[in-house]
Coordinates of C-alpha atoms in Angstrom, one line a residue:
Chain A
X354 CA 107.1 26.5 55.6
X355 CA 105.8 23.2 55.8
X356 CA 104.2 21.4 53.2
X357 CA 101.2 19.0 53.2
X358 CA 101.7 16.3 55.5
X359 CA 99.5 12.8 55.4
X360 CA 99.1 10.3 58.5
X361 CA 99.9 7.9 59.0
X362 CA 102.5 7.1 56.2
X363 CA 101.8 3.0 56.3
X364 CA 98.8 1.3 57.2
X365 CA 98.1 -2.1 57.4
X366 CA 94.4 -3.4 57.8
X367 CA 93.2 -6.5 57.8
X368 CA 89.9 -6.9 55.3
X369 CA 86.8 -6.3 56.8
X370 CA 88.5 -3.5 58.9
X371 CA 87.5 0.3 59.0
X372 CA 90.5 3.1 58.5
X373 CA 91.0 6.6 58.4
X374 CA 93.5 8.5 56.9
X375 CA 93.8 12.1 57.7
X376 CA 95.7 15.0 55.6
X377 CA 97.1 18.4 56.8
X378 CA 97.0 21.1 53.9
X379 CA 99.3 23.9 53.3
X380 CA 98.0 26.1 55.7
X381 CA 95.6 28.1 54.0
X382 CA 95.0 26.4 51.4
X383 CA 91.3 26.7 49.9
X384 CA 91.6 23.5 47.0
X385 CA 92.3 20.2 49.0
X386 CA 92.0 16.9 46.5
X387 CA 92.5 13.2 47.5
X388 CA 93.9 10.6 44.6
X389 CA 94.5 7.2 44.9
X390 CA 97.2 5.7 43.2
X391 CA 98.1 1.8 42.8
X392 CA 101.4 0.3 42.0
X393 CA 102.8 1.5 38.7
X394 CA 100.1 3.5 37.7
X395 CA 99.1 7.3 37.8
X396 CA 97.5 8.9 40.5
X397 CA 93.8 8.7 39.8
X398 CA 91.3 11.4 41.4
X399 CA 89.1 10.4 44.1
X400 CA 87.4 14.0 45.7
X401 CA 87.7 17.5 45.6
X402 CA 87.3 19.9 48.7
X403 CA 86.7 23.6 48.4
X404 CA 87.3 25.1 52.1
X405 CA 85.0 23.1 53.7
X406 CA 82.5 22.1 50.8
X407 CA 82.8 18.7 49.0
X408 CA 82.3 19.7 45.5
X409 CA 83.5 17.0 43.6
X410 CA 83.2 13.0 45.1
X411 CA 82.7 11.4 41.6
X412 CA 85.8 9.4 41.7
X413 CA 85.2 7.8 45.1
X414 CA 84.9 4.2 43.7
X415 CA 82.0 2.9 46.4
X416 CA 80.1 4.3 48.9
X417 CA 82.2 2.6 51.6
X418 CA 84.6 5.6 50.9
X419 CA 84.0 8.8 52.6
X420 CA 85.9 12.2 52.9
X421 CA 85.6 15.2 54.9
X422 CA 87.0 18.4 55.8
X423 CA 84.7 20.0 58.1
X424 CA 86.8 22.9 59.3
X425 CA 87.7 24.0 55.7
X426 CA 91.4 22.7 56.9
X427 CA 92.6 18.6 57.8
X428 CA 91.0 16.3 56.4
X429 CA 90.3 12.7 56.7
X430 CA 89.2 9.9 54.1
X431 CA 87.8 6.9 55.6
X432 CA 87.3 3.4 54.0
X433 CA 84.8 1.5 55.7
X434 CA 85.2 -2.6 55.4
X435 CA 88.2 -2.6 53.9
X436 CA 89.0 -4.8 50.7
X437 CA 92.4 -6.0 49.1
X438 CA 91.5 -3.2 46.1
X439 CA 91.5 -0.8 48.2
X440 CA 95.5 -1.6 48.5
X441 CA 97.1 2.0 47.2
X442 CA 98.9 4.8 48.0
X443 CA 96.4 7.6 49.4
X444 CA 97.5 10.8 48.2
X445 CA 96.6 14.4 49.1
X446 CA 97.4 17.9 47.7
X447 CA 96.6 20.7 48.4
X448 CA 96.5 24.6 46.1
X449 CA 96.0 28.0 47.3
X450 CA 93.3 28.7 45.1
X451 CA 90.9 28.2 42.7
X452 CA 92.1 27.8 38.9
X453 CA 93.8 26.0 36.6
X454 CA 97.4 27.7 36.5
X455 CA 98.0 26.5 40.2
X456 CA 100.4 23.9 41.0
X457 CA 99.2 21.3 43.4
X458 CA 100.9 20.5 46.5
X459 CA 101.1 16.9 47.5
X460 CA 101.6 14.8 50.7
X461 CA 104.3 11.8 51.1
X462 CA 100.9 9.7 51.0
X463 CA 99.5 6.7 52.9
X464 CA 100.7 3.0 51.9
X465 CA 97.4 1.4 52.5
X466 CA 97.9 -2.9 52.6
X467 CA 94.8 -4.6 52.6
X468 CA 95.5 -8.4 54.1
Chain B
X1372 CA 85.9 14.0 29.5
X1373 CA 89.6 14.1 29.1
X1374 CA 92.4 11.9 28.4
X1375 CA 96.0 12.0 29.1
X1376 CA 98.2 9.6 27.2
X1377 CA 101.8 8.6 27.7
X1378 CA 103.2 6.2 25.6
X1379 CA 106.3 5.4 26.6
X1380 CA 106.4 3.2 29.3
X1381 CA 109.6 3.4 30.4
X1382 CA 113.5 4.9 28.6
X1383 CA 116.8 4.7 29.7
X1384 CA 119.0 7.6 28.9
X1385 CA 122.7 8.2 29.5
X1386 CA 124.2 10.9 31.8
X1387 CA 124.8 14.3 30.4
X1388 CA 121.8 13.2 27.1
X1389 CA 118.7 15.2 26.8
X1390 CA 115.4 13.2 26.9
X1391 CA 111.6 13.8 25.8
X1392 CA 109.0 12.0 27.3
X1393 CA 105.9 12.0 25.0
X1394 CA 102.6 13.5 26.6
X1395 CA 99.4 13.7 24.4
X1396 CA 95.7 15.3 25.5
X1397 CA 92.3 15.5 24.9
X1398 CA 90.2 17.9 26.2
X1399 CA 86.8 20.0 25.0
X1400 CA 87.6 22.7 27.7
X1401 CA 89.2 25.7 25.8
X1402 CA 91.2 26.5 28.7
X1403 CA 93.2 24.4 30.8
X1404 CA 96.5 24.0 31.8
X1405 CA 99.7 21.0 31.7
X1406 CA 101.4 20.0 34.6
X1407 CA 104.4 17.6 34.6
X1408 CA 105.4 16.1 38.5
X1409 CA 108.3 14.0 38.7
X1410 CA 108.0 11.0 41.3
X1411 CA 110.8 9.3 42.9
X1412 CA 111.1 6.1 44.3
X1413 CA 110.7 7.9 47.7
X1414 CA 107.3 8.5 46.4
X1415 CA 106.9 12.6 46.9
X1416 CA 105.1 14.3 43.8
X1417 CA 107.3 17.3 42.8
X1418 CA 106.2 19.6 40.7
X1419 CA 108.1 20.6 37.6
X1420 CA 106.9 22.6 35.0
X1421 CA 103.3 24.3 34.1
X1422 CA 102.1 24.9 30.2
X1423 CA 98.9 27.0 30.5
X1424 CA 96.7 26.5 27.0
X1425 CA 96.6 30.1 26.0
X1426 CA 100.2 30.1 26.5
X1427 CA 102.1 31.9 23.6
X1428 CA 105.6 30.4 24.4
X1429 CA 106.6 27.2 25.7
X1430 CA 107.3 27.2 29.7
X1431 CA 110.9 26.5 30.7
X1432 CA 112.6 26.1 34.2
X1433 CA 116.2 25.3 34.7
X1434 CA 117.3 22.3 32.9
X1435 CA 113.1 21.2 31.9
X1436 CA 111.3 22.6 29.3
X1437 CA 107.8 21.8 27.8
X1438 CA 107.2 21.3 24.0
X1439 CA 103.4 22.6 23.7
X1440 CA 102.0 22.1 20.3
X1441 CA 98.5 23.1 20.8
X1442 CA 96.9 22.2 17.3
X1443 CA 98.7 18.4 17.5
X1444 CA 97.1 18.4 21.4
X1445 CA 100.5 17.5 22.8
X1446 CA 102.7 18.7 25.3
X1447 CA 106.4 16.5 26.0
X1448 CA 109.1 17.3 28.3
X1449 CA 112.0 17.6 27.7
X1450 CA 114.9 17.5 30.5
X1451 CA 118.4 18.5 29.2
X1452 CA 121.9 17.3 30.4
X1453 CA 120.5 14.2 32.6
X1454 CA 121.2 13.2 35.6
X1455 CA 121.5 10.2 37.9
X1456 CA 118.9 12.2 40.3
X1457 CA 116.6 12.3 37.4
X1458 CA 116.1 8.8 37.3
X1459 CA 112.3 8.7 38.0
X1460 CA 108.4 8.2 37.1
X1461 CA 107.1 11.0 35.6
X1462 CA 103.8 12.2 35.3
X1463 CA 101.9 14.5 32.7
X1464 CA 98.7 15.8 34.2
X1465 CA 95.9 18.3 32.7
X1466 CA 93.4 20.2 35.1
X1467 CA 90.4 21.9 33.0
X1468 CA 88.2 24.9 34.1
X1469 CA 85.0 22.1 33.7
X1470 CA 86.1 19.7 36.4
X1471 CA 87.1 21.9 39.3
X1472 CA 90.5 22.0 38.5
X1473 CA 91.2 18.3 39.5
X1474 CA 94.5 16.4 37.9
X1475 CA 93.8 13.7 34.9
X1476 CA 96.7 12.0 35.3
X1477 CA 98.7 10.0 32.3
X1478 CA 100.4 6.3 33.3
X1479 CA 103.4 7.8 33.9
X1480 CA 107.1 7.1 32.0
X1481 CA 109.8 5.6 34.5
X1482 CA 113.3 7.2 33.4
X1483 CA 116.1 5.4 34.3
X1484 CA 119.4 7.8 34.1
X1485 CA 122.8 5.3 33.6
X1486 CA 126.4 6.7 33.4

């Protein structure tokens, strides 16, 4: 079946500029995260989605960052007035449920440039 | 709060050689569980191998198998008979049953496989 798919795979935006990136879950799939990772580091965890609630946001770094997923299935993070730290690989997974023994699914991720 | 910690930076191991990569935790939660995802340069997470904490044995799968010493908080992976496809960052990561099952990732430890 197909697996979690993220669009678009490279973005460049020029600072100042707003972008949104979206993310298409394992069909399904109730848990939906987002991560941001920078060069030669770990991913680190940016908001949580259950179905269509936004439990967790506490690791959205600003409020210029903003995720939804209001069908309980895509979803899209948007970074309003976009600065260079915001350069990263945007990262989405996906799990079919709720608890700790399930694997995470992730997307090929977004390559977000910041000029 | 919890911490993942990977020391190791980065190794270079010969074809055919077994390596462990050195992954150390820190968490109140009594349960939770250890993921290791291998990264390429591609950039795709893959999942490898899950440790859950009330885990009597230690996981294995195919040539990757997970040293879980509980007391000591630490959990390494260990890949048998390299290979030039193994060449790759990999990543330790803890989800917890207080933090809705989101990843704390480690920094990662780039393997390099040479012949």
């Amino acid at each position: 079946g197909a697996g979690v798919s993220q669009s678009p795979r490279y973005k460049v935006a020029k600072r100042g500029q707003d972008v949104a990136l979206r993310c298409d879950p394992i069909s399904g799939h109730v848990s939906l995260f987002w991560y941001q990772q920078a060069l030669g580091q770990g991913p680190e965890f940016l908001t949580y989605f259950q179905n269509e609630a936004q439990l967790d946001k506490s690791g959205l770094p600003s409020d210029r960052f903003f995720a939804e997923r209001p069908e309980g299935s895509v979803s899209t993070l948007k970074i309003q007035r976009t600065q260079q730290e915001d350069s990263a690989v945007y990262l989405c997974a996906s799990s079919p449920a709720v608890g700790i023994s399930y694997e995470q699914y992730f997307g090929p991720g977004t390559r977000l440039t910041v000029t | 709060a919890q911490k993942i910690t990977q020391t190791q930076p980065g190794m270079f191991v010969q074809e055919k050689e077994a390596v462990t990569l050195d992954c150390t935790y820190d968490t109140s939660d009594p349960s939770y569980g250890l993921f290791w995802y291998k990264q390429p340069s591609s950039g795709e997470m893959i999942f490898l191998i899950y440790q859950g904490s009330y885990d009597q044995q230690n996981a294995t799968e195919g040539r990757y198998s997970l040293n879980f010493q509980k007391a000591r908080k630490s959990a390494n992976l260990v890949i048998s008979a390299s290979q030039l496809g193994d060449s790759a960052m990999y990543f330790c990561a803890m989800r917890a049953t207080d933090s809705w099952g989101k990843f704390q990732f480690g920094a990662g430890t780039q393997v390099v496989v040479t012949p």
